[in-house]
Amino acid sequence: MSISRRAKFIRWLTSRYLEKADVANAPVVTVRQRLDKLGGMLRPARGVAVEKAELAGLHTEWYRPPGASKERVMLYLHGGAYALGSCDSHRKLVTHIAQAGSINTVLPEYRLAPEHPFPAGLEDCVSAYRALLGMGYSANNILIGGDSAGGGLTVATTLQLRHTGIPLPRSVVLLSPFLDMSASGESMTTRADLDPWFDPADLPVVVDHYCPGEDLRNPLLSPVFANVAGLPPALLQVGDAEILLSDSTRFADNLQEAGIDTELQVFPEMWHVFQLFVGHMPESGAAIDKIGRYIEATFS
């Protein structure tokens, strides 16, 4: 089945934009501003209330769909190669996820590299989760979700929680998760000519920003190498045309081998975090709908 005309156009348009932006070589501050500006041009889901607040000392936004349970919450960790991203860049995507799953969702702005390298961002994510517990939310009523680097932080957070004996969330939702800083997956080669956004040669820039000098097989950096025993159930969504495909397929295999309920959804011809374009192409809307149904089923 061929992808929609809108998807083809957005794929072409965004790949040209990223090529001209020279993200791998531009100053980090400049790229952050471009991403936030792009996100600010996109409208959040209608009817979802947006509230600015603090959580564990971090600037956050709460997204509250009408009729959502007061007892349930999703902690959403934005992507951006550990160096980019904010409420401005991800407000649209996360409000649509909150609306689709009818769940109050909080989006924290964790510390970013290179000013704050590993493990600063991870520490902030763990603190945000613990703050939710301190607010009275039961771990069984908390989900953690994230895209790209936020997906990597989602899994790393659950690993850190398990290590410290803190109750784990009910489930996790991962969108094109970045789970292997060592770039050892086969899709780094097999999808290199298909991926419209990323070149494997750009990944050392991420390493230099986020975790210079670290062991890249550290499970908190590359959860594909983690012992996954006891981790929560997971939904993974990934595009078939992205170099991070193997991150998702290998991690899903690891979870399934450990007997953990796992749903892997691979979208033909889609690229990295294509869900960002919900409202502009049908494939994104279909993916968000699947996330919503998964969230609802998790609590049924």
XYZ file of C-alpha atoms in Angstrom:
300
model
C 0.000 0.000 0.000
C 1.424 3.355 -1.033
C 1.539 6.245 1.422
C -0.698 9.274 0.954
C 0.145 12.231 -1.266
C 0.313 14.439 1.801
C 2.846 12.110 3.409
C 4.972 12.119 0.275
C 4.899 15.921 0.177
C 5.735 16.316 3.887
C 8.510 13.766 3.570
C 10.035 15.758 0.692
C 9.484 19.157 2.323
C 10.934 18.249 5.715
C 13.930 16.460 4.245
C 14.746 19.583 2.202
C 14.313 21.753 5.290
C 16.656 19.625 7.376
C 19.215 19.508 4.580
C 19.274 23.297 4.342
C 19.259 23.729 8.112
C 22.449 21.658 8.411
C 21.353 20.484 11.842
C 24.502 18.423 12.450
C 26.787 21.453 12.127
C 24.654 24.427 13.180
C 24.990 25.866 16.717
C 22.764 23.997 19.182
C 21.001 27.175 20.301
C 20.082 27.990 16.701
C 18.655 24.534 16.070
C 16.648 24.713 19.303
C 15.104 27.988 18.217
C 14.218 26.580 14.800
C 12.560 23.511 16.301
C 10.602 25.551 18.839
C 9.507 28.001 16.135
C 8.317 25.146 13.957
C 6.390 23.614 16.848
C 4.900 26.971 17.739
C 3.390 27.230 14.265
C 1.391 24.045 14.836
C -1.918 24.125 16.691
C -2.539 21.908 19.718
C -5.550 19.605 19.839
C -8.828 21.468 20.205
C -10.521 21.309 23.567
C -7.409 20.268 25.493
C -6.626 22.717 28.295
C -2.985 23.825 28.550
C -1.671 24.716 32.011
C 1.849 25.928 32.780
C 3.332 24.656 36.035
C 6.434 23.275 37.745
C 7.189 19.650 38.533
C 10.301 18.682 40.485
C 11.626 22.185 39.820
C 11.201 21.804 36.056
C 9.088 24.013 33.822
C 6.204 21.878 32.578
C 2.895 22.032 30.805
C -0.142 19.976 31.723
C -2.539 18.956 28.965
C -6.018 18.157 30.233
C -8.621 16.708 27.849
C -12.245 17.137 28.907
C -13.531 14.173 30.900
C -10.098 12.701 31.647
C -9.759 10.799 34.923
C -8.155 12.809 37.722
C -6.457 9.655 39.002
C -4.500 8.825 35.827
C -1.596 10.647 34.252
C 0.963 10.283 31.494
C 4.469 11.645 31.932
C 5.651 12.508 28.423
C 9.354 13.001 27.644
C 10.031 14.980 24.483
C 12.601 14.047 21.871
C 15.335 16.152 20.316
C 18.593 14.177 20.374
C 19.009 15.007 24.086
C 19.967 18.560 23.102
C 16.752 20.013 21.659
C 13.058 20.137 22.398
C 10.649 21.881 24.758
C 6.980 22.402 25.429
C 6.905 24.715 22.407
C 8.262 22.049 20.060
C 6.057 19.197 21.309
C 2.825 20.824 22.491
C 0.878 19.826 19.395
C 1.941 16.190 19.370
C 1.420 15.643 23.079
C -1.982 17.341 23.254
C -3.179 15.043 20.477
C -1.881 11.992 22.353
C -3.555 13.216 25.546
C -6.815 13.742 23.683
C -6.688 10.371 21.917
C -6.051 8.517 25.174
C -8.291 10.761 27.268
C -5.507 11.125 29.819
C -4.073 14.132 31.639
C -0.497 14.481 30.463
C 2.472 16.410 31.807
C 5.408 17.477 29.623
C 8.548 18.538 31.552
C 11.481 20.453 30.138
C 14.373 18.352 31.401
C 17.940 19.670 31.238
C 19.525 19.488 27.800
C 22.985 18.653 26.506
C 25.637 19.789 25.842
C 25.291 22.207 28.768
C 23.957 19.354 30.906
C 25.297 16.005 29.652
C 24.318 12.520 30.832
C 22.959 11.773 33.382
C 21.398 15.210 34.058
C 18.356 14.771 31.796
C 17.716 11.283 33.115
C 17.910 12.511 36.707
C 15.272 15.135 35.895
C 12.953 12.533 34.362
C 13.247 10.271 37.408
C 12.603 13.271 39.667
C 9.503 14.192 37.662
C 8.141 10.654 38.047
C 8.852 10.646 41.777
C 7.118 14.022 42.052
C 3.983 12.518 40.520
C 4.089 9.779 43.147
C 4.486 12.501 45.763
C 1.367 14.222 44.414
C -0.611 11.099 45.222
C -0.686 9.344 41.863
C -0.393 5.575 42.116
C 2.348 4.026 39.973
C -0.360 1.775 38.540
C -2.114 4.882 37.242
C 0.973 6.435 35.607
C 2.163 5.908 32.040
C 5.443 7.195 30.659
C 5.743 8.049 26.985
C 8.359 9.614 24.774
C 9.610 10.054 21.239
C 13.157 9.603 19.912
C 15.556 10.607 22.709
C 12.501 10.939 24.922
C 11.798 7.287 24.192
C 15.328 6.435 25.263
C 14.825 8.458 28.450
C 11.512 6.698 29.055
C 13.171 3.283 29.118
C 16.206 4.560 31.036
C 13.848 6.033 33.631
C 12.132 2.683 34.164
C 15.531 0.991 34.485
C 16.635 3.522 37.084
C 13.350 3.186 38.976
C 13.724 -0.596 39.025
C 17.296 -0.262 40.298
C 16.224 1.958 43.188
C 13.132 -0.066 44.085
C 10.586 2.593 43.152
C 7.274 1.216 41.800
C 7.244 1.158 38.007
C 4.617 2.777 35.778
C 1.719 0.771 34.440
C 3.020 0.918 30.857
C 5.263 2.832 28.460
C 4.607 4.269 24.999
C 7.615 4.699 22.701
C 7.615 6.605 19.401
C 10.695 5.965 17.245
C 12.732 5.492 20.423
C 16.473 6.162 20.366
C 17.692 3.074 22.244
C 21.230 2.453 20.990
C 23.855 5.179 21.238
C 26.403 2.751 19.788
C 24.470 2.691 16.484
C 24.955 -1.071 16.131
C 21.580 -1.941 14.609
C 21.384 -3.313 11.073
C 18.945 -0.578 10.018
C 21.828 1.896 10.287
C 22.896 0.303 7.017
C 19.738 -1.114 5.508
C 17.724 2.114 5.949
C 20.507 4.644 5.430
C 19.381 5.415 1.868
C 15.686 5.495 2.821
C 15.712 7.726 5.889
C 14.756 11.276 4.813
C 15.834 12.849 8.103
C 18.944 11.176 9.498
C 22.334 10.019 8.315
C 24.251 7.509 10.472
C 27.250 9.833 10.159
C 25.343 12.439 12.209
C 25.002 10.256 15.309
C 28.510 10.947 16.663
C 27.364 14.554 17.090
C 24.659 13.334 19.479
C 27.225 11.317 21.409
C 29.583 14.290 21.630
C 26.784 16.435 23.038
C 25.120 13.991 25.400
C 27.602 11.406 26.614
C 31.203 12.140 25.629
C 33.622 9.582 27.028
C 30.870 7.267 28.288
C 30.497 3.553 27.591
C 27.921 3.584 24.805
C 26.704 0.115 25.794
C 25.657 1.410 29.207
C 21.982 0.330 29.426
C 20.990 3.805 30.628
C 22.340 5.149 27.325
C 21.525 2.150 25.123
C 18.612 0.195 26.601
C 18.863 -2.429 23.839
C 21.665 -3.872 25.999
C 19.645 -3.810 29.224
C 18.340 -6.661 31.324
C 14.634 -5.968 30.791
C 13.252 -8.350 33.414
C 10.401 -6.766 35.321
C 9.928 -3.767 33.033
C 6.367 -2.637 32.302
C 4.341 -3.503 29.185
C 5.165 -1.418 26.142
C 3.791 -0.043 22.895
C 6.406 0.793 20.270
C 5.710 2.699 17.059
C 8.437 3.074 14.450
C 8.750 3.876 10.760
C 10.046 1.260 8.351
C 12.163 3.921 6.607
C 14.241 5.136 9.549
C 17.726 4.200 10.643
C 16.487 3.670 14.208
C 14.149 0.848 13.150
C 16.420 -1.802 14.668
C 16.359 -0.016 18.020
C 12.651 -0.758 18.269
C 12.649 -4.255 16.787
C 15.530 -5.467 18.973
C 14.094 -3.947 22.134
C 10.656 -5.404 21.384
C 12.267 -8.819 20.905
C 14.028 -8.469 24.260
C 10.796 -7.584 26.026
C 8.868 -10.428 24.426
C 11.582 -12.945 25.293
C 11.284 -11.795 28.913
C 7.537 -12.456 28.840
C 6.547 -8.774 28.898
C 3.407 -7.713 27.038
C 4.723 -5.857 24.007
C 3.047 -4.345 20.961
C 5.303 -3.345 18.062
C 3.746 -1.302 15.259
C 5.914 -0.729 12.177
C 4.555 1.793 9.666
C 5.527 1.260 6.006
C 7.529 4.068 4.383
C 7.240 6.268 7.470
C 10.125 8.235 8.922
C 11.281 9.318 12.372
C 8.445 10.505 14.674
C 6.079 10.986 11.758
C 3.299 11.348 14.339
C 4.360 14.986 14.699
C 2.352 15.746 11.560
C -1.017 14.714 12.970
C -3.675 16.791 11.258
C -1.563 17.141 8.124
C -1.374 13.548 6.870
C -3.605 10.531 7.529
C -0.792 8.199 8.594
C -0.037 10.389 11.601
C -3.662 10.508 12.658
C -3.950 6.732 12.366
C -0.861 6.269 14.558
C -2.166 8.660 17.229
C -5.499 6.817 17.202
C -3.636 3.551 17.850
C -1.840 5.149 20.782
C -5.156 6.345 22.173
C -6.680 2.888 21.916
C -3.629 1.374 23.591
C -3.873 3.826 26.496
C -7.559 3.126 26.934
C -7.009 -0.635 26.771
C -4.212 -0.362 29.342
C -6.725 0.829 31.928
C -9.617 -1.409 30.899
